Amino acid sequence: AGAASSPIPLGSAAEIDTFRSDMRYREALKRYCDVIVPMNDLKWEALRHDRPRFDFSGSDELVAFAEANRKTLRGHTLLWGEALPAWAKEMTTRAEAERELVNHIEIVVDRYRGRIATWDVVNEVIKYDPQPGEPYRDTIWQRLLGPEHVEIAFRTAARADPKARLVLNDFHFEEREPGAAARRKVALDICRRLKDKGIPVHGIGMQAHLYAEKRIDTEGLQRFMRDLDSLGLDVEITELDVIDWKMPADAGQRDAAAASLVASFLGAICAAKRPKAIVTWGLSDRYSWIHETFPRKDGARARPLPLDADYRPKPMMAVLEGYRSGAY
Ligand code: 9MR
């Protein structure tokens, strides 16, 4: 039986402490993933806790695992306003910020040149609710470097690994709210401006932390996909999971709702443009940032991911496997 569509590589973020302690976690990464993303170990906080010395212990371990198991890698992330060591938040001058940013990107991208295929060059640089003329989030990078922080990051990454795919990663592109439309426009504007200046950018990463109680903006997403196409940009889904804090307690009902939300989200996107990869922010409900960030009022555990807490596939996994095999 031939595939109906081109298969889409599936992947997950991998958290280092869990990776080290839970064999079932490692087995799940091997079985379900084509792509691995170090969840936290390429962030400044992990690499740069000691200012003069880079600590690659966690990222090296995850990169080695991915290579040994023939998985491709996404690098997350070279520039973010969060997960910074104290010293980076205390930088005071433009020259210092530029020197540190350029040096960091050169060293990190060069270390994994030809091995980390895709980089989230910048993460969450778009303002939560952008107004005309004010596209960028208030971060140490924006404060010290202004809008140029994005250009510096892309230009430096491209120089350090000319073959790497360079992505702008951000969230809240899919909602039926004016803020989401404004965010899509800003993402397109940023990429267009980079391209106009001859600075390479290859795609947009849509985090896709989907709220189960919200509807997807199918039309807005499809327009976004066409706009990306006309700029020659790819799309990838980079941090998919489902925030089910406002759903009824029944686990079966929540799992069905999560699967159907993911199916309608991916269906809307794929009808206009097939993503280069679909990456979830973890694999098993046993471990997720959503437990702490979006706790349920009834105390029940969140069920955000494609495997349950005992690593059994949920309906969401069937949807993802459908894209992975090319059936959808
Ligand atoms: O899941 C990540 C969590 O373990 C970290 O403590 C946190 C701060 O580094 O980042 C979480 O991942 C975030 C990602 O890097 C960017 N998009 C939002 C994710 C969830 O907060």
mmCIF file of C-alpha atoms and ligand atoms in Angstrom:
data_model
loop_
_atom_site.group_PDB
_atom_site.id
_atom_site.type_symbol
_atom_site.label_atom_id
_atom_site.label_comp_id
_atom_site.label_asym_id
_atom_site.label_seq_id
_atom_site.Cartn_x
_atom_site.Cartn_y
_atom_site.Cartn_z
ATOM 1 C CA ALA A 1 0.000 0.000 0.000
ATOM 2 C CA GLY A 2 1.493 3.333 -1.026
ATOM 3 C CA ALA A 3 1.411 6.398 1.158
ATOM 4 C CA ALA A 4 -1.216 8.951 0.237
ATOM 5 C CA SER A 5 1.054 11.876 1.077
ATOM 6 C CA SER A 6 4.696 12.537 1.770
ATOM 7 C CA PRO A 7 5.606 11.287 5.266
ATOM 8 C CA ILE A 8 6.357 14.022 7.807
ATOM 9 C CA PRO A 9 9.205 13.367 10.266
ATOM 10 C CA LEU A 10 7.964 13.170 13.843
ATOM 11 C CA GLY A 11 9.976 14.242 16.840
ATOM 12 C CA SER A 12 10.067 15.221 20.477
ATOM 13 C CA ALA A 13 11.933 17.404 22.877
ATOM 14 C CA ALA A 14 14.105 15.405 25.287
ATOM 15 C CA GLU A 15 14.710 16.563 28.854
ATOM 16 C CA ILE A 16 18.116 15.508 30.138
ATOM 17 C CA ASP A 17 17.349 14.430 33.728
ATOM 18 C CA THR A 18 14.452 12.268 32.596
ATOM 19 C CA PHE A 19 16.541 10.969 29.705
ATOM 20 C CA ARG A 20 19.216 9.871 32.175
ATOM 21 C CA SER A 21 16.903 8.317 34.759
ATOM 22 C CA ASP A 22 14.037 6.701 32.816
ATOM 23 C CA MET A 23 14.857 3.917 30.374
ATOM 24 C CA ARG A 24 11.291 3.837 29.064
ATOM 25 C CA TYR A 25 11.698 7.508 28.091
ATOM 26 C CA ARG A 26 14.779 6.695 26.030
ATOM 27 C CA GLU A 27 13.021 3.740 24.415
ATOM 28 C CA ALA A 28 10.045 5.931 23.506
ATOM 29 C CA LEU A 29 12.379 8.489 21.903
ATOM 30 C CA LYS A 30 13.948 5.715 19.831
ATOM 31 C CA ARG A 31 10.650 4.232 18.772
ATOM 32 C CA TYR A 32 8.508 7.249 17.998
ATOM 33 C CA CYS A 33 10.974 9.940 16.904
ATOM 34 C CA ASP A 34 12.794 10.820 13.714
ATOM 35 C CA VAL A 35 13.829 14.163 15.239
ATOM 36 C CA ILE A 36 15.212 14.975 18.704
ATOM 37 C CA VAL A 37 15.334 18.424 20.303
ATOM 38 C CA PRO A 38 17.297 18.977 23.499
ATOM 39 C CA MET A 39 14.520 20.554 25.590
ATOM 40 C CA ASN A 40 16.683 22.760 27.791
ATOM 41 C CA ASP A 41 20.338 21.904 27.285
ATOM 42 C CA LEU A 42 21.102 24.330 24.471
ATOM 43 C CA LYS A 43 19.620 27.266 26.358
ATOM 44 C CA TRP A 44 21.948 29.902 27.781
ATOM 45 C CA GLU A 45 21.018 28.875 31.314
ATOM 46 C CA ALA A 46 22.381 25.373 30.694
ATOM 47 C CA LEU A 47 25.400 26.241 28.525
ATOM 48 C CA ARG A 48 26.483 29.481 30.180
ATOM 49 C CA HIS A 49 25.846 29.178 33.931
ATOM 50 C CA ASP A 50 29.583 29.739 34.263
ATOM 51 C CA ARG A 51 30.261 32.826 32.158
ATOM 52 C CA PRO A 52 33.712 32.048 30.740
ATOM 53 C CA ARG A 53 33.239 28.292 30.284
ATOM 54 C CA PHE A 54 30.621 26.606 28.051
ATOM 55 C CA ASP A 55 29.020 23.504 29.587
ATOM 56 C CA PHE A 56 28.069 21.159 26.758
ATOM 57 C CA SER A 57 27.608 18.090 28.978
ATOM 58 C CA GLY A 58 23.838 17.768 28.531
ATOM 59 C CA SER A 59 23.639 18.756 24.869
ATOM 60 C CA ASP A 60 26.563 16.506 23.900
ATOM 61 C CA GLU A 61 24.827 13.545 25.540
ATOM 62 C CA LEU A 62 21.541 14.127 23.712
ATOM 63 C CA VAL A 63 23.264 14.822 20.390
ATOM 64 C CA ALA A 64 25.279 11.596 20.732
ATOM 65 C CA PHE A 65 22.079 9.626 21.469
ATOM 66 C CA ALA A 66 20.358 11.127 18.430
ATOM 67 C CA GLU A 67 23.308 10.358 16.172
ATOM 68 C CA ALA A 68 23.712 6.804 17.478
ATOM 69 C CA ASN A 69 20.039 6.207 16.691
ATOM 70 C CA ARG A 70 20.091 8.041 13.347
ATOM 71 C CA LYS A 71 17.736 10.817 14.404
ATOM 72 C CA THR A 72 18.046 14.330 13.035
ATOM 73 C CA LEU A 73 18.403 17.209 15.465
ATOM 74 C CA ARG A 74 16.790 20.575 16.043
ATOM 75 C CA GLY A 75 18.695 23.110 18.116
ATOM 76 C CA HIS A 76 16.643 25.120 20.633
ATOM 77 C CA THR A 77 17.542 28.003 20.937
ATOM 78 C CA LEU A 78 20.247 30.594 20.261
ATOM 79 C CA LEU A 79 18.423 33.697 21.448
ATOM 80 C CA TRP A 80 15.615 33.906 24.010
ATOM 81 C CA GLY A 81 14.693 36.460 26.648
ATOM 82 C CA GLU A 82 14.209 33.665 29.210
ATOM 83 C CA ALA A 83 16.308 30.803 30.602
ATOM 84 C CA LEU A 84 19.291 33.145 30.892
ATOM 85 C CA PRO A 85 21.980 32.993 33.589
ATOM 86 C CA ALA A 86 21.991 35.915 36.033
ATOM 87 C CA TRP A 87 25.083 37.488 34.473
ATOM 88 C CA ALA A 88 23.411 37.721 31.045
ATOM 89 C CA LYS A 89 20.380 39.492 32.515
ATOM 90 C CA GLU A 90 22.739 42.004 34.086
ATOM 91 C CA MET A 91 24.507 43.089 30.879
ATOM 92 C CA THR A 92 24.372 46.853 30.536
ATOM 93 C CA THR A 93 25.792 48.015 27.217
ATOM 94 C CA ARG A 94 25.062 47.459 23.565
ATOM 95 C CA ALA A 95 28.660 46.485 22.862
ATOM 96 C CA GLU A 96 28.655 43.866 25.609
ATOM 97 C CA ALA A 97 25.366 42.323 24.470
ATOM 98 C CA GLU A 98 26.473 42.165 20.851
ATOM 99 C CA ARG A 99 29.860 40.681 21.736
ATOM 100 C CA GLU A 100 28.288 38.018 23.974
ATOM 101 C CA LEU A 101 25.529 37.131 21.510
ATOM 102 C CA VAL A 102 27.847 36.799 18.523
ATOM 103 C CA ASN A 103 30.428 34.833 20.488
ATOM 104 C CA HIS A 104 27.781 32.491 21.908
ATOM 105 C CA ILE A 105 26.199 31.725 18.553
ATOM 106 C CA GLU A 106 29.562 31.213 16.846
ATOM 107 C CA ILE A 107 30.737 28.734 19.465
ATOM 108 C CA VAL A 108 27.504 26.788 19.851
ATOM 109 C CA VAL A 109 26.598 26.529 16.155
ATOM 110 C CA ASP A 110 30.186 25.726 15.199
ATOM 111 C CA ARG A 111 30.374 22.900 17.751
ATOM 112 C CA TYR A 112 27.416 21.142 16.114
ATOM 113 C CA ARG A 113 28.070 22.247 12.524
ATOM 114 C CA GLY A 114 26.667 19.686 10.097
ATOM 115 C CA ARG A 115 25.095 17.746 13.002
ATOM 116 C CA ILE A 116 22.274 19.977 14.217
ATOM 117 C CA ALA A 117 20.355 20.394 10.972
ATOM 118 C CA THR A 118 17.908 23.079 12.082
ATOM 119 C CA TRP A 119 18.188 25.882 14.610
ATOM 120 C CA ASP A 120 15.494 27.850 16.376
ATOM 121 C CA VAL A 121 17.690 30.900 15.926
ATOM 122 C CA VAL A 122 15.357 33.158 17.865
ATOM 123 C CA ASN A 123 12.602 32.085 20.247
ATOM 124 C CA GLU A 124 9.625 34.169 21.330
ATOM 125 C CA VAL A 125 10.920 37.536 20.097
ATOM 126 C CA ILE A 126 7.421 38.654 19.055
ATOM 127 C CA LYS A 127 5.482 40.763 21.540
ATOM 128 C CA TYR A 128 2.534 38.935 23.120
ATOM 129 C CA ASP A 129 0.057 41.434 21.711
ATOM 130 C CA PRO A 130 1.973 43.382 19.068
ATOM 131 C CA GLN A 131 0.789 46.863 18.157
ATOM 132 C CA PRO A 132 1.756 48.601 14.904
ATOM 133 C CA GLY A 133 5.367 49.751 15.168
ATOM 134 C CA GLU A 134 6.009 47.664 18.293
ATOM 135 C CA PRO A 135 6.669 44.106 17.147
ATOM 136 C CA TYR A 136 9.344 42.941 19.574
ATOM 137 C CA ARG A 137 9.080 41.508 23.059
ATOM 138 C CA ASP A 138 10.805 43.384 25.832
ATOM 139 C CA THR A 139 13.911 41.270 26.564
ATOM 140 C CA ILE A 140 17.503 42.042 27.494
ATOM 141 C CA TRP A 141 18.328 41.638 23.783
ATOM 142 C CA GLN A 142 15.674 44.089 22.633
ATOM 143 C CA ARG A 143 16.601 46.560 25.378
ATOM 144 C CA LEU A 144 20.314 46.578 24.551
ATOM 145 C CA LEU A 145 20.360 45.874 20.803
ATOM 146 C CA GLY A 146 16.934 47.004 19.586
ATOM 147 C CA PRO A 147 15.276 45.278 16.601
ATOM 148 C CA GLU A 148 18.717 44.424 15.274
ATOM 149 C CA HIS A 149 19.033 41.552 17.786
ATOM 150 C CA VAL A 150 17.138 39.295 15.379
ATOM 151 C CA GLU A 151 19.367 40.178 12.407
ATOM 152 C CA ILE A 152 22.543 39.693 14.399
ATOM 153 C CA ALA A 153 21.378 36.253 15.508
ATOM 154 C CA PHE A 154 20.439 35.039 12.020
ATOM 155 C CA ARG A 155 23.499 36.521 10.343
ATOM 156 C CA THR A 156 25.849 34.963 12.882
ATOM 157 C CA ALA A 157 24.164 31.542 12.761
ATOM 158 C CA ALA A 158 24.328 31.503 8.957
ATOM 159 C CA ARG A 159 28.014 32.346 9.042
ATOM 160 C CA ALA A 160 28.774 29.629 11.602
ATOM 161 C CA ASP A 161 26.933 26.884 9.673
ATOM 162 C CA PRO A 162 26.003 27.923 6.136
ATOM 163 C CA LYS A 163 24.102 24.658 5.595
ATOM 164 C CA ALA A 164 21.918 24.826 8.692
ATOM 165 C CA ARG A 165 18.195 25.554 8.373
ATOM 166 C CA LEU A 166 17.416 28.704 10.308
ATOM 167 C CA VAL A 167 14.029 29.191 11.906
ATOM 168 C CA LEU A 168 12.103 31.848 13.797
ATOM 169 C CA ASN A 169 10.205 30.049 16.569
ATOM 170 C CA ASP A 170 7.155 31.467 18.330
ATOM 171 C CA PHE A 171 3.684 30.717 19.713
ATOM 172 C CA HIS A 172 0.006 31.789 19.504
ATOM 173 C CA PHE A 173 -0.243 31.765 15.719
ATOM 174 C CA GLU A 174 -3.290 29.479 15.589
ATOM 175 C CA GLU A 175 -5.908 31.160 17.718
ATOM 176 C CA ARG A 176 -9.056 32.929 16.561
ATOM 177 C CA GLU A 177 -8.062 36.204 18.139
ATOM 178 C CA PRO A 178 -6.831 39.502 16.688
ATOM 179 C CA GLY A 179 -3.588 39.066 18.663
ATOM 180 C CA ALA A 180 -2.791 35.867 16.757
ATOM 181 C CA ALA A 181 -3.346 37.538 13.391
ATOM 182 C CA ALA A 182 -1.060 40.380 14.493
ATOM 183 C CA ARG A 183 1.590 37.843 15.535
ATOM 184 C CA ARG A 184 1.411 36.084 12.157
ATOM 185 C CA LYS A 185 1.872 39.412 10.416
ATOM 186 C CA VAL A 186 4.878 40.332 12.560
ATOM 187 C CA ALA A 187 6.489 36.926 11.895
ATOM 188 C CA LEU A 188 6.089 37.441 8.154
ATOM 189 C CA ASP A 189 7.384 41.027 8.363
ATOM 190 C CA ILE A 190 10.484 39.950 10.276
ATOM 191 C CA CYS A 191 11.288 37.227 7.735
ATOM 192 C CA ARG A 192 10.637 39.502 4.771
ATOM 193 C CA ARG A 193 12.973 42.118 6.235
ATOM 194 C CA LEU A 194 15.717 39.538 6.817
ATOM 195 C CA LYS A 195 15.389 38.311 3.246
ATOM 196 C CA ASP A 196 15.433 41.865 1.871
ATOM 197 C CA LYS A 197 18.762 42.359 3.626
ATOM 198 C CA GLY A 198 20.154 39.109 2.248
ATOM 199 C CA ILE A 199 20.162 37.409 5.661
ATOM 200 C CA PRO A 200 19.163 33.738 5.415
ATOM 201 C CA VAL A 201 15.938 32.555 7.085
ATOM 202 C CA HIS A 202 14.366 29.254 6.083
ATOM 203 C CA GLY A 203 11.195 28.878 8.048
ATOM 204 C CA ILE A 204 8.846 29.550 10.890
ATOM 205 C CA GLY A 205 8.531 27.256 13.881
ATOM 206 C CA MET A 206 5.007 27.145 15.269
ATOM 207 C CA GLN A 207 5.207 25.999 18.879
ATOM 208 C CA ALA A 208 1.547 24.915 18.957
ATOM 209 C CA HIS A 209 0.868 24.658 22.671
ATOM 210 C CA LEU A 210 -2.823 24.202 21.879
ATOM 211 C CA TYR A 211 -5.550 25.188 24.345
ATOM 212 C CA ALA A 212 -8.235 22.478 24.330
ATOM 213 C CA GLU A 213 -10.961 25.025 25.110
ATOM 214 C CA LYS A 214 -10.098 27.293 22.156
ATOM 215 C CA ARG A 215 -10.938 26.933 18.494
ATOM 216 C CA ILE A 216 -8.340 26.860 15.720
ATOM 217 C CA ASP A 217 -8.356 29.686 13.146
ATOM 218 C CA THR A 218 -8.373 27.435 10.080
ATOM 219 C CA GLU A 219 -8.694 30.235 7.579
ATOM 220 C CA GLY A 220 -6.057 32.406 9.269
ATOM 221 C CA LEU A 221 -3.646 29.481 9.408
ATOM 222 C CA GLN A 222 -4.131 28.644 5.762
ATOM 223 C CA ARG A 223 -3.568 32.243 4.738
ATOM 224 C CA PHE A 224 -0.430 32.199 6.895
ATOM 225 C CA MET A 225 0.780 29.067 5.064
ATOM 226 C CA ARG A 226 0.213 30.701 1.663
ATOM 227 C CA ASP A 227 2.044 33.836 2.809
ATOM 228 C CA LEU A 228 4.971 31.706 4.012
ATOM 229 C CA ASP A 229 4.974 29.923 0.649
ATOM 230 C CA SER A 230 5.125 33.151 -1.287
ATOM 231 C CA LEU A 231 8.149 34.193 0.779
ATOM 232 C CA GLY A 232 9.759 30.811 0.079
ATOM 233 C CA LEU A 233 9.607 29.804 3.745
ATOM 234 C CA ASP A 234 8.989 26.406 5.349
ATOM 235 C CA VAL A 235 6.881 25.715 8.398
ATOM 236 C CA GLU A 236 7.475 23.245 11.168
ATOM 237 C CA ILE A 237 5.517 22.374 14.278
ATOM 238 C CA THR A 238 7.999 22.622 17.104
ATOM 239 C CA GLU A 239 6.453 22.204 20.580
ATOM 240 C CA LEU A 240 3.084 20.528 20.099
ATOM 241 C CA ASP A 241 1.032 19.603 23.173
ATOM 242 C CA VAL A 242 -2.503 20.133 24.474
ATOM 243 C CA ILE A 243 -3.399 22.287 27.474
ATOM 244 C CA ASP A 244 -6.428 20.490 28.938
ATOM 245 C CA TRP A 245 -6.867 22.377 32.222
ATOM 246 C CA LYS A 246 -10.420 23.471 31.408
ATOM 247 C CA MET A 247 -11.654 20.140 30.018
ATOM 248 C CA PRO A 248 -13.939 17.695 31.851
ATOM 249 C CA ALA A 249 -12.097 15.293 34.174
ATOM 250 C CA ASP A 250 -12.855 12.062 32.279
ATOM 251 C CA ALA A 251 -9.551 10.838 30.846
ATOM 252 C CA GLY A 252 -11.040 9.145 27.783
ATOM 253 C CA GLN A 253 -12.968 12.256 26.911
ATOM 254 C CA ARG A 254 -9.895 14.439 27.318
ATOM 255 C CA ASP A 255 -7.770 12.136 25.175
ATOM 256 C CA ALA A 256 -10.391 12.105 22.430
ATOM 257 C CA ALA A 257 -10.660 15.899 22.531
ATOM 258 C CA ALA A 258 -6.873 16.293 22.389
ATOM 259 C CA ALA A 259 -6.617 13.963 19.393
ATOM 260 C CA SER A 260 -9.364 15.743 17.527
ATOM 261 C CA LEU A 261 -7.855 19.161 18.272
ATOM 262 C CA VAL A 262 -4.447 18.014 17.011
ATOM 263 C CA ALA A 263 -6.107 16.466 13.948
ATOM 264 C CA SER A 264 -7.943 19.670 13.095
ATOM 265 C CA PHE A 265 -4.856 21.796 13.683
ATOM 266 C CA LEU A 266 -2.590 19.618 11.522
ATOM 267 C CA GLY A 267 -5.351 19.102 8.970
ATOM 268 C CA ALA A 268 -5.797 22.846 8.553
ATOM 269 C CA ILE A 269 -2.078 23.384 8.070
ATOM 270 C CA CYS A 270 -1.452 20.420 5.795
ATOM 271 C CA ALA A 271 -4.336 21.335 3.508
ATOM 272 C CA ALA A 272 -2.306 24.441 2.609
ATOM 273 C CA LYS A 273 1.315 23.382 3.221
ATOM 274 C CA ARG A 274 3.002 20.308 4.698
ATOM 275 C CA PRO A 275 5.306 21.039 7.636
ATOM 276 C CA LYS A 276 8.938 19.892 7.458
ATOM 277 C CA ALA A 277 8.568 18.235 10.862
ATOM 278 C CA ILE A 278 6.063 17.744 13.666
ATOM 279 C CA VAL A 279 7.715 17.904 17.076
ATOM 280 C CA THR A 280 5.927 17.420 20.402
ATOM 281 C CA TRP A 281 7.160 18.976 23.668
ATOM 282 C CA GLY A 282 7.761 15.610 25.311
ATOM 283 C CA LEU A 283 6.179 12.224 24.597
ATOM 284 C CA SER A 284 4.582 10.905 27.769
ATOM 285 C CA ASP A 285 2.075 12.558 30.110
ATOM 286 C CA ARG A 286 4.408 11.463 32.898
ATOM 287 C CA TYR A 287 6.538 14.563 32.266
ATOM 288 C CA SER A 288 5.343 17.930 30.992
ATOM 289 C CA TRP A 289 5.719 21.618 31.779
ATOM 290 C CA ILE A 290 1.906 21.801 31.609
ATOM 291 C CA HIS A 291 1.518 20.082 34.988
ATOM 292 C CA GLU A 292 3.044 23.104 36.742
ATOM 293 C CA THR A 293 2.052 25.905 34.389
ATOM 294 C CA PHE A 294 -1.590 24.925 33.757
ATOM 295 C CA PRO A 295 -2.699 22.922 36.829
ATOM 296 C CA ARG A 296 -6.302 21.705 36.858
ATOM 297 C CA LYS A 297 -8.697 22.980 39.524
ATOM 298 C CA ASP A 298 -9.853 19.415 40.279
ATOM 299 C CA GLY A 299 -6.295 18.226 40.930
ATOM 300 C CA ALA A 300 -6.398 15.661 38.078
ATOM 301 C CA ARG A 301 -3.163 15.250 36.109
ATOM 302 C CA ALA A 302 -2.883 16.935 32.733
ATOM 303 C CA ARG A 303 -2.878 14.671 29.646
ATOM 304 C CA PRO A 304 -1.058 16.867 27.086
ATOM 305 C CA LEU A 305 1.024 14.381 25.093
ATOM 306 C CA PRO A 306 0.665 11.419 22.693
ATOM 307 C CA LEU A 307 1.648 8.694 25.241
ATOM 308 C CA ASP A 308 -0.014 8.286 28.630
ATOM 309 C CA ALA A 309 1.937 8.270 31.907
ATOM 310 C CA ASP A 310 2.653 4.541 31.395
ATOM 311 C CA TYR A 311 3.861 5.037 27.836
ATOM 312 C CA ARG A 312 0.740 3.621 26.210
ATOM 313 C CA PRO A 313 -0.150 5.381 22.940
ATOM 314 C CA LYS A 314 -3.222 7.603 23.158
ATOM 315 C CA PRO A 315 -5.502 8.599 20.260
ATOM 316 C CA MET A 316 -3.248 11.619 19.625
ATOM 317 C CA MET A 317 -0.420 9.238 18.713
ATOM 318 C CA ALA A 318 -2.552 7.610 16.014
ATOM 319 C CA VAL A 319 -3.017 11.041 14.434
ATOM 320 C CA LEU A 320 0.724 11.765 14.554
ATOM 321 C CA GLU A 321 1.629 8.312 13.232
ATOM 322 C CA GLY A 322 -0.747 8.953 10.349
ATOM 323 C CA TYR A 323 1.336 11.943 9.301
ATOM 324 C CA ARG A 324 4.573 10.105 10.011
ATOM 325 C CA SER A 325 3.621 7.243 7.693
ATOM 326 C CA GLY A 326 2.174 9.440 4.982
ATOM 327 C CA ALA A 327 -1.327 8.044 5.441
ATOM 328 C CA TYR A 328 -2.604 11.612 6.055
HETATM 329 O O1 9MR B 1 9.715 22.681 28.963
HETATM 330 C C1 9MR B 1 10.723 23.623 29.304
HETATM 331 C C2 9MR B 1 10.963 23.637 30.807
HETATM 332 O O2 9MR B 1 11.474 22.376 31.212
HETATM 333 C C3 9MR B 1 11.936 24.733 31.159
HETATM 334 O O3 9MR B 1 12.050 24.833 32.566
HETATM 335 C C4 9MR B 1 11.476 26.075 30.578
HETATM 336 C C5 9MR B 1 12.517 27.179 30.800
HETATM 337 O O4 9MR B 1 13.712 26.877 30.157
HETATM 338 O O5 9MR B 1 11.272 25.958 29.168
HETATM 339 C C6 9MR B 1 10.301 25.000 28.817
HETATM 340 O O6 9MR B 1 10.187 24.972 27.404
HETATM 341 C C7 9MR B 1 9.704 26.159 26.784
HETATM 342 C C8 9MR B 1 10.420 26.335 25.460
HETATM 343 O O7 9MR B 1 11.803 26.373 25.668
HETATM 344 C C9 9MR B 1 9.961 27.579 24.719
HETATM 345 N N1 9MR B 1 8.530 27.602 24.562
HETATM 346 C C10 9MR B 1 7.740 27.352 25.781
HETATM 347 C C11 9MR B 1 8.200 26.057 26.462
HETATM 348 C C12 9MR B 1 7.344 25.768 27.708
HETATM 349 O O8 9MR B 1 7.548 26.752 28.683
#
